[in-house]
Amino acid sequence: MCTTCGCNDTQHAHGHEHHHHEERRIIDVEQDILQRNNLLAERNRGYFETKHILALNLISSPGSGKTSLLEETIRRLKDRLSLYVIEGDQQTANDADRIAALNIPVFQINTGTGCHLDAEMVDHAMKHLEPKEGAVLFIENVGNLVCPALFDLGEAHKVVIVSTTEGDDKPLKYPHIFREADICVINKTDLLPYLNANIQTMRENALKVNPNIQIFEISATQGAGIDTWCEWLTINQSIIK
Ligand SMILES: Nc1nc2c(ncn2[C@@H]2O[C@H](COP(=O)(O)OP(=O)(O)OP(=O)(O)O)[C@@H](O)[C@H]2O)c(=O)[nH]1
Ligand SMILES: [Mg+2]
């Protein structure tokens, strides 16, 4: 059970009567945490809007390919756009090292036992990064399909990344993040010939949960679909300007 982020819905988790008082207290604490986060997220959003920064919150299970997608995106766009990255992981600076190798400003946040980034951490990272006017800021959240869905960071869009190896039923099993996100990247399409996952079913499942979600089919390591994704980014960055 996660007591720090409110990802456990105690009303539904179990209904033993002798837990009512404790449950009430947990819900109050969770509401306080989320309210405080929402206030800070609005502050971040104001900062991004004033500086015309396109901020994207990338959310997925561990290993779906968030950093690989960023690496390929950076290779293609770094000469045209000002790019910045915040990396969220429980431990290590591995992902920040991968981004820094491409000569892009990056700030690594280690959350320890925490399972998501929050708005205060993003505010802290911004003070180090000091992104330029009109930049694109990628925030790679901690690998977790559940808790990050609850935490607004002030981003313009949440981008959920799901890889073909995870199975085509994931949008139905983890609907909260597919509802919160505007964009869905289906990654590792190159592996489809070796899997029994059906990409059409995955698309349909994502659209069942969120009929407005925009879907990109990508292979981050082989490059398929990255052009369309980069085009979307470029257009959205120019709209925000
Ligand atoms: N075949 C294939 N492998 C991929 C693709 N994208 C990523 N991978 C591999 O998947 C593994 C995990 O990729 P990462 O980019 O580190 O994934 P991540 O989501 O950033 O992982 P965490 O930050 O640990 O949550 C690596 O071995 C990548 O090479 C893809 O499109 N196709
Ligand atoms: Mg990563």
XYZ file of C-alpha atoms and ligand atoms in Angstrom:
274
model
C 0.000 0.000 0.000
C 1.267 3.464 -0.805
C 0.676 5.935 2.015
C 2.617 8.829 0.508
C 0.708 9.470 -2.676
C -2.845 8.402 -2.061
C -2.788 5.743 -4.760
C -4.628 3.367 -2.452
C -8.329 4.030 -2.418
C -9.087 2.799 1.090
C -12.827 2.969 0.538
C -12.532 0.297 -2.094
C -9.489 -1.589 -0.868
C -11.286 -3.216 2.053
C -14.304 -2.379 4.137
C -13.741 -3.773 7.622
C -15.824 -1.620 9.963
C -13.161 -1.332 12.663
C -10.925 0.514 10.170
C -13.306 3.414 9.530
C -11.588 5.916 11.828
C -8.134 5.073 10.470
C -9.407 5.233 6.889
C -10.931 8.677 7.489
C -7.576 9.925 8.804
C -5.662 8.488 5.809
C -8.107 10.087 3.356
C -7.700 13.481 5.113
C -3.911 13.241 4.872
C -4.124 12.215 1.218
C -6.423 15.142 0.409
C -3.997 17.564 2.092
C -1.066 16.178 0.104
C -2.938 16.380 -3.191
C -4.295 19.880 -2.513
C -0.834 21.192 -1.682
C 0.528 19.529 -4.812
C -2.210 21.053 -6.977
C -1.396 24.553 -5.725
C 2.286 24.106 -6.498
C 1.445 22.593 -9.900
C -0.583 25.690 -10.796
C 2.420 27.811 -9.857
C 4.623 25.720 -12.172
C 2.007 25.998 -14.929
C 2.008 29.795 -14.599
C 5.800 29.833 -14.865
C 5.726 27.615 -17.983
C 3.020 29.739 -19.596
C 4.840 33.003 -18.912
C 8.039 31.630 -20.448
C 6.180 29.854 -23.292
C 7.671 26.526 -22.259
C 6.042 23.316 -23.481
C 6.235 20.932 -20.502
C 5.447 17.246 -20.993
C 5.097 14.670 -18.207
C 6.183 11.228 -19.501
C 4.626 8.361 -17.573
C 5.012 4.608 -18.040
C 5.852 1.320 -16.368
C 9.557 0.757 -15.722
C 11.391 -0.007 -18.936
C 8.703 0.956 -21.486
C 11.248 3.126 -23.262
C 10.834 6.677 -21.885
C 14.556 7.466 -21.919
C 15.060 5.741 -25.285
C 12.259 7.870 -26.740
C 13.868 10.997 -25.290
C 17.297 10.064 -26.666
C 15.949 9.623 -30.196
C 13.792 12.762 -29.940
C 16.765 14.808 -28.735
C 18.992 13.535 -31.566
C 16.418 14.733 -34.085
C 15.318 18.033 -32.518
C 18.247 19.428 -30.564
C 19.479 21.617 -33.407
C 16.038 23.182 -33.861
C 14.598 23.484 -30.337
C 15.862 24.292 -26.832
C 15.379 21.036 -24.960
C 15.598 20.362 -21.211
C 15.029 17.159 -19.267
C 14.098 16.325 -15.679
C 14.752 12.670 -14.845
C 12.845 10.940 -12.038
C 14.027 7.622 -10.630
C 14.101 6.082 -7.189
C 17.883 5.645 -7.402
C 20.844 6.264 -9.744
C 21.718 8.982 -12.227
C 21.783 6.482 -15.115
C 19.081 8.210 -17.143
C 20.499 11.702 -16.539
C 23.889 10.399 -17.734
C 22.276 9.108 -20.943
C 20.697 12.524 -21.607
C 23.827 14.476 -20.611
C 25.791 12.415 -23.160
C 23.703 14.188 -25.814
C 24.725 17.605 -24.422
C 21.283 18.529 -23.190
C 20.709 20.224 -19.789
C 19.306 17.608 -17.420
C 18.467 17.416 -13.725
C 18.134 14.048 -11.971
C 15.729 13.655 -9.062
C 16.047 10.543 -6.881
C 12.843 9.895 -4.967
C 14.222 7.159 -2.655
C 11.156 5.189 -1.613
C 8.824 7.611 -3.460
C 6.903 6.262 -6.431
C 6.227 9.481 -8.381
C 7.452 13.023 -8.966
C 5.525 15.908 -7.438
C 5.158 19.589 -8.302
C 7.612 20.732 -5.622
C 10.358 18.509 -7.056
C 9.757 19.997 -10.508
C 9.933 23.528 -9.061
C 13.256 22.608 -7.431
C 14.604 21.208 -10.709
C 13.538 24.350 -12.614
C 15.680 26.489 -10.307
C 18.695 24.444 -11.417
C 17.817 24.157 -15.094
C 16.616 27.745 -15.686
C 15.143 26.873 -19.105
C 15.111 29.455 -21.887
C 12.000 31.153 -23.195
C 10.195 28.899 -25.718
C 11.916 25.690 -24.575
C 10.536 22.156 -24.497
C 10.809 20.524 -21.068
C 10.527 16.747 -20.835
C 9.793 15.408 -17.367
C 10.478 11.667 -17.218
C 8.480 10.443 -14.248
C 9.431 7.497 -12.033
C 8.631 4.222 -13.836
C 5.145 3.504 -12.495
C 1.811 3.369 -14.287
C -0.262 4.064 -11.165
C 0.796 6.829 -8.737
C 2.118 9.477 -11.189
C -1.404 9.703 -12.649
C -2.533 11.465 -9.445
C 0.100 14.172 -9.385
C -0.225 17.261 -11.551
C 3.243 18.719 -12.156
C 2.004 21.782 -14.052
C 2.647 20.126 -17.417
C 0.771 20.989 -20.608
C 0.242 17.299 -21.409
C 0.673 13.948 -19.739
C 2.119 11.430 -22.198
C 1.543 7.776 -21.331
C 3.996 5.351 -22.895
C 3.060 1.705 -23.132
C 5.199 -0.868 -24.863
C 3.935 -3.782 -26.916
C 5.690 -6.248 -24.579
C 3.394 -5.210 -21.724
C 0.325 -6.655 -23.461
C -2.590 -5.020 -25.250
C -4.875 -5.017 -22.180
C -2.922 -2.424 -20.164
C -5.213 0.558 -20.908
C -8.130 -1.413 -19.431
C -6.183 -2.588 -16.372
C -4.633 0.816 -15.565
C -7.332 3.212 -16.812
C -6.520 6.216 -14.596
C -3.368 7.198 -16.435
C -4.995 6.632 -19.843
C -7.808 8.972 -18.747
C -5.410 11.635 -17.455
C -3.138 11.579 -20.505
C -3.824 13.416 -23.784
C -1.139 11.497 -25.628
C -0.340 7.789 -25.780
C 2.872 6.456 -27.263
C 2.793 2.752 -28.108
C 6.484 1.842 -28.115
C 8.534 -1.198 -29.204
C 6.458 -1.766 -32.340
C 9.511 -3.528 -33.821
C 8.876 -6.432 -31.438
C 5.299 -7.061 -32.603
C 6.247 -9.979 -34.890
C 7.529 -11.888 -31.831
C 4.585 -11.178 -29.515
C 0.958 -12.173 -29.319
C 0.014 -8.562 -28.451
C -2.257 -6.958 -31.042
C -1.560 -3.265 -31.626
C -5.066 -2.659 -32.994
C -6.536 -4.078 -29.766
C -4.186 -1.891 -27.726
C -5.338 1.181 -29.662
C -9.000 0.245 -29.226
C -8.520 -0.329 -25.497
C -6.833 3.060 -25.059
C -9.663 4.754 -26.970
C -12.302 2.895 -24.934
C -10.877 4.459 -21.776
C -10.227 7.871 -23.342
C -11.888 8.515 -26.732
C -9.873 11.740 -27.141
C -6.422 10.294 -26.589
C -3.993 10.843 -29.476
C -1.919 7.752 -30.250
C 1.584 7.494 -31.745
C 3.033 4.123 -32.756
C 6.783 4.179 -32.295
C 9.923 2.139 -32.160
C 12.284 4.285 -30.122
C 15.294 2.110 -30.905
C 14.582 1.505 -34.610
C 13.174 4.971 -35.319
C 9.783 4.041 -36.793
C 7.127 6.687 -36.120
C 9.539 9.152 -34.490
C 9.162 11.682 -37.327
C 5.411 12.018 -36.696
C 6.048 12.365 -32.951
C 8.711 15.068 -33.543
C 6.339 16.882 -35.899
C 3.673 16.918 -33.180
C 6.208 18.292 -30.689
C 7.373 21.026 -33.052
C 3.812 22.126 -33.841
C 2.813 22.168 -30.179
C 5.909 24.093 -29.161
C 5.121 26.726 -31.798
C 1.479 26.943 -30.654
C 2.563 27.618 -27.078
C 4.847 30.413 -28.269
N 13.154 -3.550 -29.126
C 12.989 -2.351 -28.540
N 13.550 -2.115 -27.357
C 13.375 -0.905 -26.811
C 12.616 0.121 -27.434
N 12.605 1.211 -26.632
C 13.336 0.884 -25.564
N 13.800 -0.377 -25.649
C 14.651 -1.098 -24.685
O 13.916 -1.224 -23.471
C 14.799 -1.124 -22.365
C 14.328 -0.039 -21.431
O 14.399 1.214 -22.109
P 14.480 2.610 -21.337
O 14.457 3.661 -22.369
O 15.601 2.615 -20.366
O 13.105 2.570 -20.551
P 12.555 3.568 -19.438
O 11.079 3.624 -19.583
O 13.274 4.853 -19.532
O 12.964 2.807 -18.104
P 12.909 3.378 -16.587
O 13.443 4.779 -16.606
O 13.811 2.445 -15.834
O 11.488 3.291 -16.148
C 16.194 -0.868 -22.937
O 16.892 -2.077 -23.014
C 15.892 -0.305 -24.319
O 16.922 -0.531 -25.255
C 12.020 -0.162 -28.713
O 11.349 0.650 -29.339
N 12.232 -1.423 -29.206
Mg 14.272 5.933 -18.056
